[in-house]
Coordinates of C-alpha atoms in Angstrom, one line a residue:
E178 CA -58.4 -45.8 50.6
L179 CA -57.0 -45.0 47.2
E180 CA -54.1 -47.4 47.5
L181 CA -51.7 -44.8 46.2
E182 CA -48.0 -45.6 46.5
N183 CA -45.4 -43.0 47.5
V184 CA -48.1 -40.9 49.3
R185 CA -48.2 -39.9 52.9
V186 CA -51.2 -38.2 54.5
V187 CA -50.4 -35.4 56.9
R188 CA -53.0 -33.6 58.9
S189 CA -51.4 -30.4 59.9
R190 CA -51.8 -26.7 59.4
L191 CA -49.5 -25.4 56.6
E192 CA -47.5 -23.2 58.8
D193 CA -46.9 -26.0 61.3
F194 CA -45.7 -28.5 58.8
H195 CA -41.9 -28.8 58.5
P196 CA -40.9 -31.9 56.6
A197 CA -37.3 -33.1 56.4
E198 CA -37.3 -32.6 52.7
R199 CA -38.9 -29.9 50.6
F200 CA -41.3 -30.6 47.7
S201 CA -40.7 -30.1 43.9
T202 CA -44.4 -29.5 43.4
I203 CA -47.2 -28.4 45.7
I204 CA -50.9 -28.4 44.5
S205 CA -53.8 -26.7 46.2
R206 CA -57.5 -26.7 45.4
A207 CA -59.8 -24.3 47.3
L208 CA -57.1 -23.7 49.9
S209 CA -56.9 -19.9 50.3
N210 CA -56.3 -16.8 48.2
L211 CA -53.3 -16.9 46.0
A212 CA -51.2 -14.5 48.0
D213 CA -51.7 -16.5 51.2
F214 CA -50.9 -19.8 49.4
V215 CA -47.7 -18.4 48.0
A216 CA -46.6 -16.9 51.3
G217 CA -47.7 -20.0 53.4
A218 CA -46.3 -22.8 51.2
G219 CA -43.0 -21.1 50.3
H220 CA -41.1 -22.8 53.1
L221 CA -42.2 -26.2 51.8
L222 CA -41.0 -25.7 48.2
E223 CA -37.5 -26.7 47.0
P224 CA -35.6 -24.1 44.9
G225 CA -37.0 -24.0 41.4
G226 CA -40.1 -25.8 42.5
C227 CA -43.7 -25.2 41.4
L228 CA -46.8 -24.2 43.2
L229 CA -50.0 -25.1 41.4
A230 CA -53.2 -23.4 42.5
M231 CA -56.5 -24.5 41.2
K232 CA -58.7 -21.4 41.3
G233 CA -62.2 -20.4 40.2
R234 CA -63.4 -19.2 36.8
D235 CA -61.8 -15.7 37.0
P236 CA -58.4 -15.7 38.8
A237 CA -57.5 -12.2 37.6
P238 CA -58.5 -10.4 40.9
E239 CA -56.4 -12.8 43.0
L240 CA -53.4 -12.4 40.6
T241 CA -53.7 -8.6 41.0
A242 CA -54.1 -8.8 44.8
A243 CA -51.0 -11.2 45.0
G244 CA -48.8 -8.4 43.7
D245 CA -45.9 -8.8 41.4
L246 CA -45.2 -12.5 40.9
G247 CA -43.4 -11.7 37.6
E248 CA -42.6 -14.6 35.4
R249 CA -43.4 -16.9 38.3
A250 CA -47.2 -16.7 37.7
R251 CA -49.3 -17.6 34.8
V252 CA -52.9 -18.7 34.2
V253 CA -53.6 -22.0 32.5
P254 CA -57.3 -22.7 31.9
V255 CA -58.3 -26.3 32.7
S256 CA -61.6 -28.1 32.7
V257 CA -62.3 -30.4 35.7

């Protein structure tokens, strides 16, 4: 539909998806809470890769609930 190159659509549950190669970047929008996203997508991310989670107006409660992500987590406000 969008005629994008280098894109493959996969219809699968996150936990059931096991590609041959891991990804450098994984982006989610309205997928789940942050803790579940980090836990569920971890097996798909290459070492040193980046998870990008587009969250609502106030991500602070989810960051707190996700526990200690240390330097691996930061909030970057965006306007969509």
